[in-house]
Each structure stands twice: as C-alpha cells, then as structure tokens.
GROMACS .gro file of C-alpha atoms in nm:
model
  122
    1MET     CA    1  -1.241  -5.811  22.302
    2THR     CA    2  -0.912  -5.777  22.481
    3ASN     CA    3  -0.845  -5.520  22.748
    4GLU     CA    4  -1.203  -5.517  22.879
    5VAL     CA    5  -1.315  -5.565  23.236
    6ARG     CA    6  -1.636  -5.750  23.329
    7LEU     CA    7  -1.767  -5.741  23.685
    8VAL     CA    8  -2.071  -5.850  23.882
    9VAL     CA    9  -2.099  -5.679  24.220
   10TYR     CA   10  -2.374  -5.765  24.469
   11GLY     CA   11  -2.570  -5.508  24.667
   12GLU     CA   12  -2.797  -5.219  24.578
   13PRO     CA   13  -2.626  -4.887  24.502
   14ALA     CA   14  -2.749  -4.570  24.668
   15SER     CA   15  -2.869  -4.297  24.434
   16LYS     CA   16  -2.614  -4.016  24.428
   17ALA     CA   17  -2.898  -3.764  24.475
   18ASN     CA   18  -2.991  -3.941  24.798
   19SER     CA   19  -2.642  -4.043  24.905
   20ARG     CA   20  -2.543  -3.732  25.101
   21LYS     CA   21  -2.631  -3.621  25.450
   22ILE     CA   22  -2.569  -3.297  25.636
   23VAL     CA   23  -2.361  -3.311  25.953
   24ARG     CA   24  -2.205  -3.043  26.171
   25PHE     CA   25  -1.837  -3.002  26.247
   26GLY     CA   26  -1.858  -2.758  26.536
   27ASN     CA   27  -2.070  -2.473  26.400
   28ARG     CA   28  -1.994  -2.555  26.037
   29PRO     CA   29  -2.240  -2.769  25.838
   30ALA     CA   30  -2.088  -3.017  25.592
   31SER     CA   31  -2.218  -3.268  25.341
   32ILE     CA   32  -2.088  -3.624  25.368
   33LYS     CA   33  -2.181  -3.954  25.207
   34SER     CA   34  -2.478  -4.131  25.364
   35ASP     CA   35  -2.436  -4.451  25.563
   36LYS     CA   36  -2.589  -4.648  25.273
   37ALA     CA   37  -2.345  -4.492  25.022
   38ARG     CA   38  -2.043  -4.561  25.244
   39ALA     CA   39  -2.158  -4.919  25.306
   40PHE     CA   40  -2.206  -4.974  24.932
   41GLU     CA   41  -1.858  -4.840  24.851
   42ALA     CA   42  -1.705  -5.062  25.121
   43SER     CA   43  -1.888  -5.363  24.977
   44VAL     CA   44  -1.754  -5.285  24.628
   45LYS     CA   45  -1.400  -5.264  24.765
   46GLN     CA   46  -1.445  -5.606  24.930
   47GLN     CA   47  -1.580  -5.768  24.614
   48VAL     CA   48  -1.359  -5.612  24.345
   49LYS     CA   49  -0.991  -5.693  24.330
   50GLU     CA   50  -0.774  -5.398  24.226
   51LEU     CA   51  -0.627  -5.444  23.880
   52PRO     CA   52  -0.247  -5.483  23.880
   53ARG     CA   53  -0.239  -5.201  23.626
   54LEU     CA   54  -0.529  -4.954  23.630
   55MET     CA   55  -0.698  -4.867  23.303
   56THR     CA   56  -0.575  -4.523  23.192
   57GLU     CA   57  -0.747  -4.469  22.858
   58ARG     CA   58  -1.088  -4.317  22.784
   59LEU     CA   59  -1.356  -4.577  22.849
   60VAL     CA   60  -1.704  -4.687  22.750
   61ALA     CA   61  -1.920  -4.847  23.022
   62PHE     CA   62  -2.212  -5.085  22.983
   63ILE     CA   63  -2.392  -5.105  23.318
   64ARG     CA   64  -2.702  -5.301  23.415
   65ILE     CA   65  -2.826  -5.221  23.765
   66TYR     CA   66  -3.060  -5.472  23.928
   67TYR     CA   67  -3.254  -5.293  24.202
   68ALA     CA   68  -3.465  -5.465  24.469
   69SER     CA   69  -3.769  -5.251  24.374
   70GLU     CA   70  -3.891  -4.996  24.122
   71ARG     CA   71  -3.838  -4.712  24.371
   72PRO     CA   72  -3.473  -4.607  24.310
   73ASP     CA   73  -3.384  -4.373  24.027
   74LEU     CA   74  -3.145  -4.508  23.769
   75ASP     CA   75  -2.812  -4.364  23.884
   76GLU     CA   76  -2.473  -4.515  23.804
   77SER     CA   77  -2.257  -4.237  23.949
   78ILE     CA   78  -2.185  -4.404  24.285
   79ILE     CA   79  -2.084  -4.722  24.099
   80LEU     CA   80  -1.835  -4.529  23.888
   81ASP     CA   81  -1.705  -4.350  24.201
   82ALA     CA   82  -1.660  -4.681  24.386
   83LEU     CA   83  -1.456  -4.838  24.101
   84GLN     CA   84  -1.215  -4.544  24.095
   85GLY     CA   85  -0.871  -4.659  24.207
   86LEU     CA   86  -0.968  -5.025  24.160
   87ILE     CA   87  -1.026  -5.049  23.784
   88TYR     CA   88  -0.935  -4.704  23.653
   89ARG     CA   89  -0.765  -4.395  23.791
   90ASN     CA   90  -1.056  -4.153  23.766
   91ASP     CA   91  -1.422  -4.193  23.676
   92ARG     CA   92  -1.385  -3.899  23.433
   93GLN     CA   93  -1.220  -4.151  23.200
   94VAL     CA   94  -1.568  -4.293  23.132
   95ARG     CA   95  -1.669  -4.090  22.826
   96GLU     CA   96  -1.960  -4.303  22.706
   97LYS     CA   97  -2.222  -4.480  22.919
   98HIS     CA   98  -2.497  -4.730  22.843
   99VAL     CA   99  -2.697  -4.775  23.163
  100TYR     CA  100  -2.998  -4.999  23.219
  101HIS     CA  101  -3.245  -5.042  23.507
  102ASP     CA  102  -3.367  -5.391  23.599
  103ILE     CA  103  -3.534  -5.553  23.899
  104ASP     CA  104  -3.415  -5.853  24.100
  105ARG     CA  105  -3.584  -5.841  24.439
  106GLU     CA  106  -3.382  -6.135  24.569
  107ASN     CA  107  -3.039  -6.040  24.438
  108PRO     CA  108  -2.977  -5.666  24.377
  109ARG     CA  109  -2.647  -5.606  24.201
  110PHE     CA  110  -2.479  -5.435  23.911
  111GLU     CA  111  -2.307  -5.586  23.612
  112ILE     CA  112  -2.055  -5.374  23.428
  113VAL     CA  113  -1.835  -5.406  23.121
  114LEU     CA  114  -1.564  -5.145  23.074
  115ARG     CA  115  -1.359  -5.124  22.756
  116PRO     CA  116  -1.143  -4.867  22.584
  117LEU     CA  117  -1.338  -4.612  22.384
  118VAL     CA  118  -1.267  -4.640  22.013
  119LYS     CA  119  -1.273  -4.307  21.828
  120GLY     CA  120  -1.437  -4.255  21.495
  121LEU     CA  121  -1.719  -4.510  21.509
  122VAL     CA  122  -1.991  -4.255  21.436
   0.00000   0.00000   0.00000
C-alpha cells in the first residue's frame, strides 16, 4: 500500500498512567512527564527521521509493543505522542487503533504501521 509508514523503534515505552510525576514550582504543584517518559520520547526522536511532509489525513495505526516483562499495561498513548511532529501533525489524526502486547525480554520495542483511514469499509 502506498502512503503508509512502517517503523521499528527500540526501547520500552512508559505507560501514560505511570508517566507523570508531581513537582513544585514555588508553592504551586504541577504534573510533568516522568524521567522514563521523557527519556523514551527523546529516544524516539533520535531513532525516527521526520518525514519531509507530515501525514495530514485521518489514520489507522497497527502497533505491536514488545515489553521486557508482563508487568506493564498495554498503553500506546506515549508512542502516539512521541510520533507527533515526526510522522503526523497531531495524534488526534489516529482514528482507528489495533494494538497488541508482546514480550521480548532482550529487545523491548514497538513496531507500527500507519496508513490513511479509508472510509466506508464497514
């Protein structure tokens, strides 16, 4: 299929539910991304080359996440956040998701295929 993007990115994504931490700015508490989440996003940016022209249409994503253990929840949201501005403009463009949990203790990673969403299939 033309106009699809296939990527393999190494490293284990942080679960979005566990990817925030509370810090204080003066007397004001704030929620920021955890160290693991920020490190994962930086790793994605190092491994994925920005497309010359970002995808702008509605998308379908097929994602297989290989975790190092059974412990993490299946959560693709930080992956979609990290690809924003590299592959597509905004992760809200992903209108259909097929997400799978696998284990590879030696080589955690995610594999993703993104393609334009075709209307009227169902």
